[in-house]
Coordinates of C-alpha atoms and ligand atoms in Angstrom, one line a residue:
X1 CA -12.8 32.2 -14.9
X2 CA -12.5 30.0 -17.8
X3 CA -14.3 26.9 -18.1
X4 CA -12.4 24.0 -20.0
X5 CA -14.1 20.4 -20.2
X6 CA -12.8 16.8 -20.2
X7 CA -14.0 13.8 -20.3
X8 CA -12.1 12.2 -17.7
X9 CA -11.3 13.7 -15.0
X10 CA -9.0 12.4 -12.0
X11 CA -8.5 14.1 -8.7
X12 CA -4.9 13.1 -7.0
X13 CA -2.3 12.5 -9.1
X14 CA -0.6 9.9 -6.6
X15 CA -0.5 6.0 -7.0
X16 CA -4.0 5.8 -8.2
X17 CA -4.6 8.5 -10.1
X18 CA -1.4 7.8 -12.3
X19 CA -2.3 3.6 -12.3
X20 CA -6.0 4.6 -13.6
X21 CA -4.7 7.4 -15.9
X22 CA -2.4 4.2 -17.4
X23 CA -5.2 2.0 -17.9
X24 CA -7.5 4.5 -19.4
X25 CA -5.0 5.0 -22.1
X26 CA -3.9 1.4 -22.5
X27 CA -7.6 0.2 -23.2
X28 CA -8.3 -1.5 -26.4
X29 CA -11.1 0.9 -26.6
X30 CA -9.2 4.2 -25.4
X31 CA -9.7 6.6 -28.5
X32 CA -8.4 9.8 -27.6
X33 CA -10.8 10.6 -24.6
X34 CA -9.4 13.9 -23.3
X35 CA -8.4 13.2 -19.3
X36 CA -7.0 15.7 -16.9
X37 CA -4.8 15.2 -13.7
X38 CA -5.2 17.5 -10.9
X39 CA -2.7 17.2 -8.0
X40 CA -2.4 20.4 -5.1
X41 CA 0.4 18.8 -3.6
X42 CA 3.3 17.9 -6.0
X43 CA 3.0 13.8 -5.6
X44 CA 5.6 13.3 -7.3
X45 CA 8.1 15.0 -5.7
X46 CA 7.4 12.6 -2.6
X47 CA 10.1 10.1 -2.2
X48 CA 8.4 6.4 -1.3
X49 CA 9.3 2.9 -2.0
X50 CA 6.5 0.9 -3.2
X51 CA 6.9 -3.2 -2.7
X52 CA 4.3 -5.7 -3.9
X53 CA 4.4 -9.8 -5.1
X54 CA 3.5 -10.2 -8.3
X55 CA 3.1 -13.5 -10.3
X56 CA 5.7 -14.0 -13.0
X57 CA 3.0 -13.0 -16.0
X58 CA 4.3 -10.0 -17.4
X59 CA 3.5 -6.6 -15.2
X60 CA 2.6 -3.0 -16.2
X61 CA 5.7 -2.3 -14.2
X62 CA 8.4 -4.9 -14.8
X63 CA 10.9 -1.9 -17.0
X64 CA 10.6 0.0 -13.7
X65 CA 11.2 -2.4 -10.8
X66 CA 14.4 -1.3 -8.7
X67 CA 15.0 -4.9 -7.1
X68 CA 13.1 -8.3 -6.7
X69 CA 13.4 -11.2 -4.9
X70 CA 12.4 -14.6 -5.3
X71 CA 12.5 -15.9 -1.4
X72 CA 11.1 -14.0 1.5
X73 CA 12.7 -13.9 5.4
X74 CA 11.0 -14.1 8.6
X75 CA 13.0 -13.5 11.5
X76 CA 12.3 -15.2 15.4
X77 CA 14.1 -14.6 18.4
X78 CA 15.7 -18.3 17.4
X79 CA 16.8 -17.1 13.5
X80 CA 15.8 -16.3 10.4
X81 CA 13.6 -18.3 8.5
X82 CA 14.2 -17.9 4.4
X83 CA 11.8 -19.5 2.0
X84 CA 11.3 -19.5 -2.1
X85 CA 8.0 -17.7 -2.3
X86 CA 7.7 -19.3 -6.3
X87 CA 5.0 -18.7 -7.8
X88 CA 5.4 -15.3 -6.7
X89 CA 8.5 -12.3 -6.9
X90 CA 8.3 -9.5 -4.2
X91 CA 9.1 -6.2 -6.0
X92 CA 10.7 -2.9 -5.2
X93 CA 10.1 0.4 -6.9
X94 CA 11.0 3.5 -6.6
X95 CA 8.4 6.5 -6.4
X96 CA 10.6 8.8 -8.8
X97 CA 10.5 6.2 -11.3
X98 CA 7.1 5.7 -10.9
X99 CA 6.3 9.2 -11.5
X100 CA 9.3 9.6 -14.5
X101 CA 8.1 6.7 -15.8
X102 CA 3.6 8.2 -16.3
X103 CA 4.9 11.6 -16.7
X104 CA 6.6 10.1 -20.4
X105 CA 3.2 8.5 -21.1
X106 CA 1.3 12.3 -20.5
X107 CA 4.3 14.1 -22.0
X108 CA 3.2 11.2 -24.9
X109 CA -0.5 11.5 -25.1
X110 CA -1.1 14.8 -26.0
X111 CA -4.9 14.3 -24.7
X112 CA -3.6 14.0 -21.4
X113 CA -3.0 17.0 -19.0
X114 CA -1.8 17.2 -15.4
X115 CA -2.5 20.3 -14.0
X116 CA -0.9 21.0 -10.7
X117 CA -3.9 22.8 -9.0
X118 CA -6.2 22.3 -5.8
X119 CA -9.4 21.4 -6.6
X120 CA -11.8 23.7 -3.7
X121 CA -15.6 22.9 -5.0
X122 CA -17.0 20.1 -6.4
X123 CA -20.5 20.4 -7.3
X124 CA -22.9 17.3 -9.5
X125 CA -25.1 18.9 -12.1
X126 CA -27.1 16.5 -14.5
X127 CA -24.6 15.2 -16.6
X128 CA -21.5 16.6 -16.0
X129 CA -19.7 17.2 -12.3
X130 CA -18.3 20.9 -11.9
X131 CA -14.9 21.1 -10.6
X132 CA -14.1 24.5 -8.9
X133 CA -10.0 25.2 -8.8
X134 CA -7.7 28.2 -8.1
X135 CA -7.7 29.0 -11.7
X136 CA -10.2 27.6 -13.7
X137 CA -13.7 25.7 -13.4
X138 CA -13.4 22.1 -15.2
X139 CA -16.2 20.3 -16.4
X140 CA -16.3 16.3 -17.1
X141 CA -18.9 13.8 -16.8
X142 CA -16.7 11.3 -15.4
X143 CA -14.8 12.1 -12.1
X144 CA -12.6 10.0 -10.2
X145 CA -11.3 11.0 -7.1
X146 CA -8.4 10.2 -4.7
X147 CA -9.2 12.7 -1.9
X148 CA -10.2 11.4 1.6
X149 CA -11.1 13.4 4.4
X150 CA -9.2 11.9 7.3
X151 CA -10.6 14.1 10.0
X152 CA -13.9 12.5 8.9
X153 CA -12.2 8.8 9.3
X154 CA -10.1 9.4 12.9
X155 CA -13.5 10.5 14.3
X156 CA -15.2 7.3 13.1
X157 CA -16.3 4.6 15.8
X158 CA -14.2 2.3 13.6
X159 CA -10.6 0.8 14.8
X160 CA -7.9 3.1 13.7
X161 CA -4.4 2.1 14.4
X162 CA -1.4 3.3 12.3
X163 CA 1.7 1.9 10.8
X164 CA 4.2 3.9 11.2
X165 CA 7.7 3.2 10.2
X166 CA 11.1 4.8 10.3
X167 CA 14.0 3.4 8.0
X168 CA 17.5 4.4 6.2
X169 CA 18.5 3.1 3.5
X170 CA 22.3 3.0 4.3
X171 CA 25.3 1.5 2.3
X172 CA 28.0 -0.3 3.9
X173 CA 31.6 -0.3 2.7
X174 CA 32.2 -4.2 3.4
X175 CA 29.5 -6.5 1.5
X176 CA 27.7 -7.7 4.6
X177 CA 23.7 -7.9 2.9
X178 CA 22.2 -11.6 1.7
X179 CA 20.5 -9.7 -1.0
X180 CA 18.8 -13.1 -2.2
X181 CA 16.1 -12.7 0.1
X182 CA 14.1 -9.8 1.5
X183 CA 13.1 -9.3 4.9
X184 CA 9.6 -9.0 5.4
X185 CA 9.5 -8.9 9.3
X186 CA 11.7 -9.8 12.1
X187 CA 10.1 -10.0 15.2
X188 CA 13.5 -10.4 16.5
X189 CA 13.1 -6.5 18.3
X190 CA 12.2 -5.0 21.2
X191 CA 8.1 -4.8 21.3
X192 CA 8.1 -2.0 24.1
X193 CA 4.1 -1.5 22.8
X194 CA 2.1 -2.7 19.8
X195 CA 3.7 -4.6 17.4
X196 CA 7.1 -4.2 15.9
X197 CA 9.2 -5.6 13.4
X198 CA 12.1 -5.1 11.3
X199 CA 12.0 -4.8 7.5
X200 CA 14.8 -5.3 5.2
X201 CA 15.4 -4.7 1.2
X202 CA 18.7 -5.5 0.8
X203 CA 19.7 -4.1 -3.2
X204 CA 23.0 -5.5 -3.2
X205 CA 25.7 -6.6 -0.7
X206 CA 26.7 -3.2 0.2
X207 CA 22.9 -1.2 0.1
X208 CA 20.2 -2.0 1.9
X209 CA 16.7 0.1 3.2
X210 CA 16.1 -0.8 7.2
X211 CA 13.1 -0.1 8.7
X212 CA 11.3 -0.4 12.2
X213 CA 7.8 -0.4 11.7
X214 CA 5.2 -0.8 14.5
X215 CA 1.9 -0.8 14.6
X216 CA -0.2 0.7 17.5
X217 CA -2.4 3.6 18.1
X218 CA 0.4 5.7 19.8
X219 CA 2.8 7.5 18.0
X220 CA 5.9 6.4 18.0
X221 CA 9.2 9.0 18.2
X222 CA 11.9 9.6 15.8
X223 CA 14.3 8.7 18.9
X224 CA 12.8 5.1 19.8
X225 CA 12.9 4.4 15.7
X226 CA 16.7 5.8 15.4
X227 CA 17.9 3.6 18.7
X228 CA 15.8 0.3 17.6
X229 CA 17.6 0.8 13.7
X230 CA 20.7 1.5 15.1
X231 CA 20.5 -1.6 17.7
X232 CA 19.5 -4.0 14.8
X233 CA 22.2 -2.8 12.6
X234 CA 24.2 -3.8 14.7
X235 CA 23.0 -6.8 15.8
X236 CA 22.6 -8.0 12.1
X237 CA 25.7 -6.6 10.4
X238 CA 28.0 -4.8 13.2
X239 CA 29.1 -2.5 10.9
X240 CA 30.0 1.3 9.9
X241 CA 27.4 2.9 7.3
X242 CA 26.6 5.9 5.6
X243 CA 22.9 6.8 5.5
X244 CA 21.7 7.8 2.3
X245 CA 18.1 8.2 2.6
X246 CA 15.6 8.3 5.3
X247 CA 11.8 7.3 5.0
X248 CA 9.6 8.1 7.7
X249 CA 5.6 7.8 7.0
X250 CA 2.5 6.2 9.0
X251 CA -0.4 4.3 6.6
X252 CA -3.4 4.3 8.5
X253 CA -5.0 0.8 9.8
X254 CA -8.9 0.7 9.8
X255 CA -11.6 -1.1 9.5
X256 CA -13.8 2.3 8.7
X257 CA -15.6 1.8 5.5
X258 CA -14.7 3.3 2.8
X259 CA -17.2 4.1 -0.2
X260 CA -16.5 3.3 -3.7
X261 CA -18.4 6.9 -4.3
X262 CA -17.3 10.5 -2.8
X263 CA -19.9 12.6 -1.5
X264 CA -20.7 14.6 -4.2
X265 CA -20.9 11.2 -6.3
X266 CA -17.4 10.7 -7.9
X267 CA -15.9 7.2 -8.2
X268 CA -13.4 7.3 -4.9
X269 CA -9.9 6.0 -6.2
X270 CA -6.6 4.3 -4.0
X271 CA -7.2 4.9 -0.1
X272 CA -10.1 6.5 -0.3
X273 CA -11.7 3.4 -1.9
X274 CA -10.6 1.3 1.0
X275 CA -7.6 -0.1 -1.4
X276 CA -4.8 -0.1 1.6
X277 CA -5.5 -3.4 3.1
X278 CA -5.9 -2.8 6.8
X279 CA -3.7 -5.5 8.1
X280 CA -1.1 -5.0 6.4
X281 CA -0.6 -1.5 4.4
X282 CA -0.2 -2.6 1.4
X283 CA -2.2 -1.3 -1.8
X284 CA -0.3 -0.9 -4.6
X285 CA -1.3 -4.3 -5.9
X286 CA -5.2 -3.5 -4.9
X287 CA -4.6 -0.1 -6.9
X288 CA -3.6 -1.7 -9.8
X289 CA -6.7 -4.7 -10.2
X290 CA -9.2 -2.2 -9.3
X291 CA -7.8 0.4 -11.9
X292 CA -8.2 -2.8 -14.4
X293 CA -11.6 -3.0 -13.6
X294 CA -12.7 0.8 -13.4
X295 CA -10.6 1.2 -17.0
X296 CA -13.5 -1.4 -18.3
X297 CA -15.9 0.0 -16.4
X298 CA -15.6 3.1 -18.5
X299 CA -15.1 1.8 -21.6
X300 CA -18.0 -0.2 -21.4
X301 CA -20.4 2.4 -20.0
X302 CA -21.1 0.3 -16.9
X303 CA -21.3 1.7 -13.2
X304 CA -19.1 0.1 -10.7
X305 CA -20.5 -1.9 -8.1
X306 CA -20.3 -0.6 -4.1
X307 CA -18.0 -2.9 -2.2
X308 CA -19.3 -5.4 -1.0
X309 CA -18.8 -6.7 2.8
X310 CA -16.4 -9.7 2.5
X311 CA -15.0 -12.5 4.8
X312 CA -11.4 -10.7 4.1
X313 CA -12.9 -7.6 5.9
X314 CA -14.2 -10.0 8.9
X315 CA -10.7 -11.2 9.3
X316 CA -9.1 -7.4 8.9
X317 CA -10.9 -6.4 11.8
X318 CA -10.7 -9.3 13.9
X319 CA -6.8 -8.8 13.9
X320 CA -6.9 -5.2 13.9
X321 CA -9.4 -5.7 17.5
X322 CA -6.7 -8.3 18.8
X323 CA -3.6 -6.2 17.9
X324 CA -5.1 -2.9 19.5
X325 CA -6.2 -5.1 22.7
X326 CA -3.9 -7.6 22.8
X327 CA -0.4 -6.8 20.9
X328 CA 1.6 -9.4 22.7
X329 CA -1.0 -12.0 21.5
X330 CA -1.0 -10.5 17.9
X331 CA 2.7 -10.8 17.3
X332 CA 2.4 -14.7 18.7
X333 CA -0.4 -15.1 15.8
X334 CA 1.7 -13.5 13.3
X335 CA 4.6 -15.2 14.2
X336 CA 2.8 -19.3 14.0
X337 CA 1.5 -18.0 10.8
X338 CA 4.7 -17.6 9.6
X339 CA 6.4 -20.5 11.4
X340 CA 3.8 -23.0 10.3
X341 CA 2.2 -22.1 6.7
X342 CA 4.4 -21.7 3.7
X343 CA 5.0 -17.9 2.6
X344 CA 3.2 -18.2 -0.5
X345 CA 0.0 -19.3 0.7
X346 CA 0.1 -16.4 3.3
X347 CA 0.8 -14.3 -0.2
X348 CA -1.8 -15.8 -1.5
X349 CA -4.3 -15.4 1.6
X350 CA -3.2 -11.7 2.2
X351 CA -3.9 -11.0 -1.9
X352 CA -7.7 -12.5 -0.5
X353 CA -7.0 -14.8 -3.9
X354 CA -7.9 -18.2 -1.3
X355 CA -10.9 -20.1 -0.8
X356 CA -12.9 -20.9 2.2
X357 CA -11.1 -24.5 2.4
X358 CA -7.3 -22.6 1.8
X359 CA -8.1 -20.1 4.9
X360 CA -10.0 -23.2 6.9
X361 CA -6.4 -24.9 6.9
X362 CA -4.5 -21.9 7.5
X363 CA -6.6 -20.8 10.4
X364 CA -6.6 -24.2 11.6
X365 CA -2.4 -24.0 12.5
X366 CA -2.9 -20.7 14.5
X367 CA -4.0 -20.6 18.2
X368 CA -7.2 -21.2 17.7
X369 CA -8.5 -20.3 21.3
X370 CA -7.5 -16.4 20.9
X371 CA -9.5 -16.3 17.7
X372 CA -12.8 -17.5 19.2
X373 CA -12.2 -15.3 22.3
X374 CA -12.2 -12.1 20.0
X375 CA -14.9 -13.3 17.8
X376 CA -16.8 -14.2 21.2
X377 CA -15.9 -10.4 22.4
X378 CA -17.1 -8.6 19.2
X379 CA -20.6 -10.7 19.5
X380 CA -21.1 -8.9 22.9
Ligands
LIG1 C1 5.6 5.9 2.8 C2 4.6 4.9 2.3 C3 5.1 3.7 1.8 C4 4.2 2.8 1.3 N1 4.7 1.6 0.8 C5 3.9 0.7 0.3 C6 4.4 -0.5 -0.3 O1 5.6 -0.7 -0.2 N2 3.5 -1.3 -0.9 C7 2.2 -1.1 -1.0 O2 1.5 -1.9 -1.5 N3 1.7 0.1 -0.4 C8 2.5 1.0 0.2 N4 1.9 2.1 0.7 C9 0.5 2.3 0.8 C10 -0.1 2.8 -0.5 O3 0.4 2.1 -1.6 C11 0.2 4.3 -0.8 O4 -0.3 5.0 0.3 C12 -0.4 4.8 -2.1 O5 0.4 6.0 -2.3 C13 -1.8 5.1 -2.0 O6 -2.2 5.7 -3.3 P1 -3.2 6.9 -3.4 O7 -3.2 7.3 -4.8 O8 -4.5 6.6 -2.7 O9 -2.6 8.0 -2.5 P2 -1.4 9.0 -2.8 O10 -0.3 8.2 -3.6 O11 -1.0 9.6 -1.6 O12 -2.0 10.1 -3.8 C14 -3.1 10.9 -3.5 C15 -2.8 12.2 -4.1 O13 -4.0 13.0 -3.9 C16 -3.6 14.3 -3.5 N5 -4.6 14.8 -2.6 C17 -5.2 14.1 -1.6 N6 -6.1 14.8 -0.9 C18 -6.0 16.1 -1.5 C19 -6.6 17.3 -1.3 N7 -7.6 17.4 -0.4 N8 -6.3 18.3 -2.1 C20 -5.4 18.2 -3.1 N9 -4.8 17.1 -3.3 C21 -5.0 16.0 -2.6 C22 -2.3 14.2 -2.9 O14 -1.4 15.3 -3.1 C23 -1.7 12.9 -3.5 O15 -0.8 13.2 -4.6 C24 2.8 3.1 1.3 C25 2.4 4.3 1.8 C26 3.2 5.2 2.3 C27 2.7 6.5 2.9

């Protein structure tokens, strides 16, 4: 077998891999390290809509993003609530674009390989990590690494709940979508176990992606999904559509710790470093800060610290306890939040950018006695 060497190398050519591959090659003090991608599973050819708020400074991603919107909906069994979310934008982009968009930059950067390959031994040797694949042996002292073994994590002690969520993105032939405003969650559904919402991108007046998400430890069917979309179609619209697309995925919820190193010592990337926020599924936004910080980390030669143990991850778990034990009382929680704090400091608190005093007077608007019950449960 032929042995090739690099001196980046990054395992998982998905979200993380590609954000980190960009801000290797965008550092001031990028000059021509050699970097390989390897990906088993053809990432790219995965079809998922990625949405995140972003300030409006200027973004890695602002050529790419499909749709954004400046005010945010919450709906209640009495309405929908719609508020500017300024300083923020919530952003929608596509995963083919995504991919289009870092395949130019390696197509570009002629130091920069993607090798679609499955990486089946990794081995540490003094200086350099040994990467055994179906067709070669790759050697780099600097490995990265997106894999996660989620056997490992569902037979963790930890909480492990999942998000799953079933959605079309239909298009109507009469303009029936607000498409000044997202929808983030409607609790205005059925809640036949854990907690359910609608979510709404509306693109235009006439296209729109609809999903039902829930979260719970059951799995949910393709049949309950199909008759809650169809039922809030037509409660919101009552209309005819054609479905164009269909997105189905789960995003696990955990409070299991993830490392910032892999077993056999490489820096973990994406979900395997904990990045999907366990509340709330998100991680793009998490992917990109922390691929800021592990591009300087590089650069300047310096190790990246182990996470450490936050107040954000007290709060994670706190809800993840109450909405595995007590879903009914989770969605009233979620649903004070939203009635009683403005969007953008719930933005703000979920991007765990608040202080102590920010999260003191947030907490102090939600029911206070279901909070101390929990905390008074987990202290048992
Ligand atoms: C359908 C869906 C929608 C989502 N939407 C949002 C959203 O709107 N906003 C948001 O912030 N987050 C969202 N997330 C969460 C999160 O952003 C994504 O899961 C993100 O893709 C995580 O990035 P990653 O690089 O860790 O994983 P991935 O993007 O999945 O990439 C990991 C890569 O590693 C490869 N790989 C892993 N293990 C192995 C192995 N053993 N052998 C070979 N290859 C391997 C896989 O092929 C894959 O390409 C979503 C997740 C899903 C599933």
């Amino acid at each position: 077998m032929n042995t090739t060497h690099y001196d980046i190398v990054i395992l998982g050519g998905g979200c993380a891999g590609m954000q980190l591959m960009h801000q290797l090659i965008h550092h001031d003090q990028y000059n021509g390290e050699s970097i390989l991608i390897i990906d088993a599973d053809k990432a790219y050819l995965q079809h998922k809509s990625w949405c995140f708020w972003h300030s409006s400074e200027p973004n890695t991603y602002d050529s790419i993003i499909h749709s954004t919107w400046n005010k945010l909906s919450i709906g209640f069994s009495s309405g929908i609530k719609k508020e500017l979310i300024k300083p923020y934008r919530y952003s929608f982009i596509k995963s083919e674009t995504f991919f289009d968009f870092h395949f130019e930059e390696i197509n570009q950067y002629q130091q920069v390989k993607y090798s679609n390959d499955a990486a089946i031994a990794i081995k540490k040797g003094e200086t350099d990590f040994f990467i055994e694949t179906n067709n070669e042996i790759i050697t780099t002292p600097a490995l990265y690494s997106s894999y996660w073994n989620k056997e490992k994590v569902l037979n963790d002690p930890s909480i492990f709940l999942q998000q799953q969520f079933y959605g079309w993105e239909i298009f109507t032939e009469q303009p029936v979508f607000d498409s000044t405003a997202a929808i983030l969650m409607d609790f205005g559904i059925t809640q036949a176990y854990g907690v359910n919402f609608a979510y709404v991108l509306p693109y235009n007046k006439h296209n729109a992606l609809i999903e039902i998400t829930g979260f719970s430890a059951e799995e949910y069917s393709v049949e309950f999904f199909e008759e809650v979309l169809r039922q809030y179609i037509q409660k919101m619209w009552n209309c005819t559509f054609k479905i164009v697309k269909i997105e189905h995925a789960s995003i696990p919820m955990t409070n299991y710790s993830f490392n910032r190193f892999t077993e056999e010592g490489a820096i973990a990337i994406g979900t395997a470093a904990g990045m999907v926020k366990p509340t709330t599924g998100y991680a793009f936004n998490r992917i990109a800060r922390d691929s800021v910080l592990l591009a300087n980390h590089y650069f300047n030669k310096e190790i990246p610290a182990e996470f450490s143990h936050n107040r954000f991850k007290f709060y994670d778990r706190l809800l993840l306890e109450i909405i595995k034990q007590r879903p009914a009382k989770a969605l009233h929680i979620l649903m004070q939040l939203f009635r009683k704090v403005p969007y953008r400091q719930i933005l703000r608190f979920l991007d765990e950018d608040s202080s102590l005093i920010q999260e003191a007077v947030l907490f102090a608007k939600l029911p206070k006695k279901d909070f101390i019950k929990q905390v008074l449960k987990n202290g048992e």
